[in-house]
Amino acid sequence: MPSWDLMLAFLAATAVFAFMPGPAMIYTSAQTLARGRRAGFMAALGIHLGGYLHVAAAALGLAAVFRYVPDAYAALKLAGAAYLIWLGLNVLRRKLEVQDLPQAQSKTARRAFLESAVVEVLNPKTALFFVAFLPQFVDPAAALSVTAQFLILGTIVNFAFSSADIICVLLAASILGRLRRGGTAGRWAKIAGGSLLVGLGVRLALMRD
């Protein structure tokens, strides 16, 4: 493994990136507002597990393809953005009783998990982040192979990012709880969640790299 000095630098940089506001935080918050706290946690889990695909790709060098085939990167980015917009529109179109607010239903939570895993897999920016960030802290002279170091460091990064997502879920769930106690119509939570998903998809589609 890298030296202790390098590891400390890695952990510090990981913490900065993990808790910097980003799309994953917005996404998990949106899922929580639209579907409830359990769905938010399952969304965070889906993103977490999907992240391991990008960690493995970086370890195997597959993510580097995006550097040399821009069309592949653009196509995957647009596919992910379109999927986010579709999810948001579905949330906005869903019928909701006036007194209803998102509940922790198992079907809804499972759906949030599957959708989130797909969103993460279709996010080429995650792949590029790992392939750009991790090599800075890999020591080719270490006893462990470079591939093993990639996998270990990538796992640490993935857990750090997921911890930030969980905090966002808890904060969004707190807001949702206040809406319930105040008797505010559930449509506001649905509108907020759906609008965040659509806005995130549009932002990713229009973002210049």
mmCIF file of C-alpha atoms in Angstrom:
data_model
loop_
_atom_site.group_PDB
_atom_site.id
_atom_site.type_symbol
_atom_site.label_atom_id
_atom_site.label_comp_id
_atom_site.label_asym_id
_atom_site.label_seq_id
_atom_site.Cartn_x
_atom_site.Cartn_y
_atom_site.Cartn_z
ATOM 1 C CA MET A 1 0.000 0.000 0.000
ATOM 2 C CA PRO A 2 1.067 3.654 -0.334
ATOM 3 C CA SER A 3 3.093 5.284 2.438
ATOM 4 C CA TRP A 4 1.325 6.770 5.460
ATOM 5 C CA ASP A 5 1.933 10.297 4.193
ATOM 6 C CA LEU A 6 0.322 9.409 0.885
ATOM 7 C CA MET A 7 -2.558 7.657 2.636
ATOM 8 C CA LEU A 8 -3.249 10.693 4.828
ATOM 9 C CA ALA A 9 -3.312 12.878 1.725
ATOM 10 C CA PHE A 10 -5.651 10.381 0.075
ATOM 11 C CA LEU A 11 -8.049 10.337 3.034
ATOM 12 C CA ALA A 12 -8.108 14.126 3.237
ATOM 13 C CA ALA A 13 -8.784 14.512 -0.477
ATOM 14 C CA THR A 14 -11.457 11.814 -0.351
ATOM 15 C CA ALA A 15 -13.259 13.589 2.488
ATOM 16 C CA VAL A 16 -13.250 16.860 0.561
ATOM 17 C CA PHE A 17 -14.673 15.257 -2.578
ATOM 18 C CA ALA A 18 -17.195 13.134 -0.659
ATOM 19 C CA PHE A 19 -18.808 16.015 1.208
ATOM 20 C CA MET A 20 -18.695 18.494 -1.629
ATOM 21 C CA PRO A 21 -22.306 19.035 -2.850
ATOM 22 C CA GLY A 22 -22.854 17.043 -6.012
ATOM 23 C CA PRO A 23 -25.357 15.129 -8.167
ATOM 24 C CA ALA A 24 -25.494 12.042 -5.927
ATOM 25 C CA MET A 25 -26.502 14.147 -2.914
ATOM 26 C CA ILE A 26 -29.215 15.871 -4.950
ATOM 27 C CA TYR A 27 -30.411 12.545 -6.310
ATOM 28 C CA THR A 28 -30.719 10.766 -2.962
ATOM 29 C CA SER A 29 -32.448 13.808 -1.459
ATOM 30 C CA ALA A 30 -34.900 13.858 -4.358
ATOM 31 C CA GLN A 31 -35.676 10.162 -3.937
ATOM 32 C CA THR A 32 -36.272 10.705 -0.222
ATOM 33 C CA LEU A 33 -38.641 13.620 -0.773
ATOM 34 C CA ALA A 34 -40.530 11.791 -3.511
ATOM 35 C CA ARG A 35 -40.708 8.308 -1.971
ATOM 36 C CA GLY A 36 -39.767 8.426 1.709
ATOM 37 C CA ARG A 37 -36.755 7.737 3.918
ATOM 38 C CA ARG A 38 -36.448 4.020 3.220
ATOM 39 C CA ALA A 39 -36.452 4.675 -0.519
ATOM 40 C CA GLY A 40 -33.749 7.283 0.065
ATOM 41 C CA PHE A 41 -31.569 4.764 1.881
ATOM 42 C CA MET A 42 -32.133 2.216 -0.876
ATOM 43 C CA ALA A 43 -31.236 4.846 -3.464
ATOM 44 C CA ALA A 44 -27.958 5.479 -1.609
ATOM 45 C CA LEU A 45 -27.326 1.717 -1.550
ATOM 46 C CA GLY A 46 -27.993 1.451 -5.289
ATOM 47 C CA ILE A 47 -25.520 4.234 -6.013
ATOM 48 C CA HIS A 48 -23.000 2.605 -3.667
ATOM 49 C CA LEU A 49 -23.173 -0.788 -5.352
ATOM 50 C CA GLY A 50 -23.182 0.769 -8.815
ATOM 51 C CA GLY A 51 -20.002 2.591 -7.848
ATOM 52 C CA TYR A 52 -18.140 -0.701 -7.539
ATOM 53 C CA LEU A 53 -18.573 -1.265 -11.262
ATOM 54 C CA HIS A 54 -16.636 1.946 -11.882
ATOM 55 C CA VAL A 55 -14.015 0.988 -9.296
ATOM 56 C CA ALA A 56 -13.494 -2.339 -11.059
ATOM 57 C CA ALA A 57 -13.406 -0.606 -14.447
ATOM 58 C CA ALA A 58 -10.735 1.799 -13.206
ATOM 59 C CA ALA A 59 -8.729 -1.087 -11.743
ATOM 60 C CA LEU A 60 -8.858 -2.937 -15.056
ATOM 61 C CA GLY A 61 -8.175 0.175 -17.109
ATOM 62 C CA LEU A 62 -11.523 0.052 -18.901
ATOM 63 C CA ALA A 63 -12.574 3.536 -17.835
ATOM 64 C CA ALA A 64 -9.633 4.966 -19.794
ATOM 65 C CA VAL A 65 -11.602 4.159 -22.954
ATOM 66 C CA PHE A 66 -13.690 7.276 -22.325
ATOM 67 C CA ARG A 67 -10.552 9.386 -22.681
ATOM 68 C CA TYR A 68 -9.872 8.102 -26.177
ATOM 69 C CA VAL A 69 -13.435 7.548 -27.439
ATOM 70 C CA PRO A 70 -15.321 10.800 -26.738
ATOM 71 C CA ASP A 71 -18.430 9.578 -28.562
ATOM 72 C CA ALA A 72 -18.782 6.668 -26.138
ATOM 73 C CA TYR A 73 -18.542 9.052 -23.193
ATOM 74 C CA ALA A 74 -21.093 11.469 -24.689
ATOM 75 C CA ALA A 75 -23.547 8.681 -25.503
ATOM 76 C CA LEU A 76 -23.423 7.205 -22.009
ATOM 77 C CA LYS A 77 -23.745 10.651 -20.404
ATOM 78 C CA LEU A 78 -26.835 11.492 -22.485
ATOM 79 C CA ALA A 79 -28.377 8.094 -21.743
ATOM 80 C CA GLY A 80 -27.950 8.678 -18.012
ATOM 81 C CA ALA A 81 -29.344 12.225 -18.234
ATOM 82 C CA ALA A 82 -32.377 11.035 -20.213
ATOM 83 C CA TYR A 83 -33.035 8.317 -17.643
ATOM 84 C CA LEU A 84 -32.966 10.861 -14.800
ATOM 85 C CA ILE A 85 -35.418 13.121 -16.631
ATOM 86 C CA TRP A 86 -37.705 10.150 -17.286
ATOM 87 C CA LEU A 87 -37.628 9.188 -13.606
ATOM 88 C CA GLY A 88 -38.452 12.749 -12.567
ATOM 89 C CA LEU A 89 -41.366 13.025 -14.995
ATOM 90 C CA ASN A 90 -42.746 9.721 -13.725
ATOM 91 C CA VAL A 91 -42.643 11.050 -10.165
ATOM 92 C CA LEU A 92 -44.415 14.260 -11.194
ATOM 93 C CA ARG A 93 -47.116 12.392 -13.125
ATOM 94 C CA ARG A 94 -47.845 9.897 -10.373
ATOM 95 C CA LYS A 95 -51.249 10.401 -8.786
ATOM 96 C CA LEU A 96 -51.149 11.300 -5.123
ATOM 97 C CA GLU A 97 -53.954 11.746 -2.672
ATOM 98 C CA VAL A 98 -54.055 15.114 -0.937
ATOM 99 C CA GLN A 99 -53.414 13.632 2.485
ATOM 100 C CA ASP A 100 -50.798 11.218 1.246
ATOM 101 C CA LEU A 101 -47.051 11.548 1.728
ATOM 102 C CA PRO A 102 -44.249 9.178 0.740
ATOM 103 C CA GLN A 103 -44.224 6.056 2.883
ATOM 104 C CA ALA A 104 -41.611 3.337 3.409
ATOM 105 C CA GLN A 105 -43.198 0.737 1.168
ATOM 106 C CA SER A 106 -41.001 -2.176 0.186
ATOM 107 C CA LYS A 107 -41.997 -2.027 -3.495
ATOM 108 C CA THR A 108 -41.120 1.665 -3.690
ATOM 109 C CA ALA A 109 -37.794 1.073 -1.920
ATOM 110 C CA ARG A 110 -36.846 -1.779 -4.258
ATOM 111 C CA ARG A 111 -37.668 0.364 -7.259
ATOM 112 C CA ALA A 112 -35.551 3.224 -5.903
ATOM 113 C CA PHE A 113 -32.644 0.800 -5.415
ATOM 114 C CA LEU A 114 -32.814 -0.557 -8.973
ATOM 115 C CA GLU A 115 -33.241 2.872 -10.545
ATOM 116 C CA SER A 116 -30.315 4.271 -8.566
ATOM 117 C CA ALA A 117 -28.010 1.434 -9.552
ATOM 118 C CA VAL A 118 -28.850 2.090 -13.217
ATOM 119 C CA VAL A 119 -28.271 5.833 -12.787
ATOM 120 C CA GLU A 120 -24.838 5.220 -11.289
ATOM 121 C CA VAL A 121 -23.809 2.686 -13.930
ATOM 122 C CA LEU A 122 -24.826 5.158 -16.666
ATOM 123 C CA ASN A 123 -22.720 7.944 -15.129
ATOM 124 C CA PRO A 124 -19.411 8.159 -17.043
ATOM 125 C CA LYS A 125 -18.233 11.000 -14.810
ATOM 126 C CA THR A 126 -17.896 8.527 -11.952
ATOM 127 C CA ALA A 127 -15.707 6.292 -14.110
ATOM 128 C CA LEU A 128 -13.523 9.216 -15.114
ATOM 129 C CA PHE A 129 -13.244 10.399 -11.522
ATOM 130 C CA PHE A 130 -11.914 7.056 -10.331
ATOM 131 C CA VAL A 131 -9.489 6.665 -13.224
ATOM 132 C CA ALA A 132 -8.178 10.221 -12.688
ATOM 133 C CA PHE A 133 -8.165 10.311 -8.874
ATOM 134 C CA LEU A 134 -6.993 6.888 -7.738
ATOM 135 C CA PRO A 135 -3.684 6.700 -9.688
ATOM 136 C CA GLN A 136 -2.439 9.717 -7.735
ATOM 137 C CA PHE A 137 -2.277 7.517 -4.625
ATOM 138 C CA VAL A 138 -1.186 4.177 -6.086
ATOM 139 C CA ASP A 139 2.383 3.074 -5.434
ATOM 140 C CA PRO A 140 3.687 0.756 -8.200
ATOM 141 C CA ALA A 141 6.577 -0.260 -5.920
ATOM 142 C CA ALA A 142 4.293 -1.464 -3.118
ATOM 143 C CA ALA A 143 3.948 -5.147 -2.231
ATOM 144 C CA LEU A 144 0.316 -5.150 -3.322
ATOM 145 C CA SER A 145 -0.411 -5.159 -7.029
ATOM 146 C CA VAL A 146 -1.624 -1.971 -8.684
ATOM 147 C CA THR A 147 -4.992 -3.620 -9.350
ATOM 148 C CA ALA A 148 -5.405 -4.526 -5.676
ATOM 149 C CA GLN A 149 -4.507 -0.979 -4.627
ATOM 150 C CA PHE A 150 -7.069 0.411 -7.055
ATOM 151 C CA LEU A 151 -9.760 -1.838 -5.593
ATOM 152 C CA ILE A 152 -8.929 -1.026 -1.962
ATOM 153 C CA LEU A 153 -8.663 2.732 -2.468
ATOM 154 C CA GLY A 154 -11.767 2.745 -4.654
ATOM 155 C CA THR A 155 -13.737 0.938 -1.969
ATOM 156 C CA ILE A 156 -12.699 3.524 0.621
ATOM 157 C CA VAL A 157 -13.775 6.350 -1.701
ATOM 158 C CA ASN A 158 -17.092 4.632 -2.398
ATOM 159 C CA PHE A 159 -17.871 4.296 1.322
ATOM 160 C CA ALA A 160 -16.953 7.939 1.937
ATOM 161 C CA PHE A 161 -19.276 9.131 -0.817
ATOM 162 C CA SER A 162 -22.083 6.898 0.458
ATOM 163 C CA SER A 163 -21.744 8.300 3.975
ATOM 164 C CA ALA A 164 -22.371 11.788 2.572
ATOM 165 C CA ASP A 165 -25.384 10.499 0.630
ATOM 166 C CA ILE A 166 -26.839 8.964 3.802
ATOM 167 C CA ILE A 167 -26.509 12.281 5.623
ATOM 168 C CA CYS A 168 -28.473 13.919 2.798
ATOM 169 C CA VAL A 169 -31.165 11.246 3.090
ATOM 170 C CA LEU A 170 -31.495 11.930 6.820
ATOM 171 C CA LEU A 171 -31.768 15.676 6.247
ATOM 172 C CA ALA A 172 -34.363 15.240 3.513
ATOM 173 C CA ALA A 173 -36.309 12.795 5.703
ATOM 174 C CA SER A 174 -36.330 15.398 8.472
ATOM 175 C CA ILE A 175 -37.867 17.912 6.077
ATOM 176 C CA LEU A 176 -40.420 15.310 5.024
ATOM 177 C CA GLY A 177 -41.276 14.645 8.670
ATOM 178 C CA ARG A 178 -41.965 18.324 9.214
ATOM 179 C CA LEU A 179 -44.271 18.328 6.216
ATOM 180 C CA ARG A 180 -46.194 15.442 7.726
ATOM 181 C CA ARG A 181 -46.492 17.081 11.130
ATOM 182 C CA GLY A 182 -47.546 20.354 9.587
ATOM 183 C CA GLY A 183 -50.218 18.702 7.490
ATOM 184 C CA THR A 184 -48.697 20.104 4.294
ATOM 185 C CA ALA A 185 -50.017 18.397 1.182
ATOM 186 C CA GLY A 186 -47.885 15.510 -0.055
ATOM 187 C CA ARG A 187 -47.871 16.948 -3.547
ATOM 188 C CA TRP A 188 -45.209 19.481 -2.505
ATOM 189 C CA ALA A 189 -42.800 16.712 -1.573
ATOM 190 C CA LYS A 190 -43.576 14.924 -4.830
ATOM 191 C CA ILE A 191 -43.085 18.099 -6.870
ATOM 192 C CA ALA A 192 -39.800 18.870 -5.110
ATOM 193 C CA GLY A 193 -38.429 15.357 -5.645
ATOM 194 C CA GLY A 194 -39.555 15.083 -9.251
ATOM 195 C CA SER A 195 -38.296 18.563 -10.128
ATOM 196 C CA LEU A 196 -34.879 17.840 -8.620
ATOM 197 C CA LEU A 197 -34.546 14.683 -10.719
ATOM 198 C CA VAL A 198 -35.582 16.452 -13.935
ATOM 199 C CA GLY A 199 -33.304 19.412 -13.174
ATOM 200 C CA LEU A 200 -30.363 17.116 -12.443
ATOM 201 C CA GLY A 201 -30.910 15.264 -15.724
ATOM 202 C CA VAL A 202 -31.056 18.505 -17.710
ATOM 203 C CA ARG A 203 -27.938 19.803 -15.939
ATOM 204 C CA LEU A 204 -25.970 16.658 -16.762
ATOM 205 C CA ALA A 205 -27.128 16.705 -20.396
ATOM 206 C CA LEU A 206 -26.121 20.337 -20.921
ATOM 207 C CA MET A 207 -22.919 20.281 -18.880
ATOM 208 C CA ARG A 208 -19.766 20.835 -20.891
ATOM 209 C CA ASP A 209 -16.831 18.588 -20.097
#
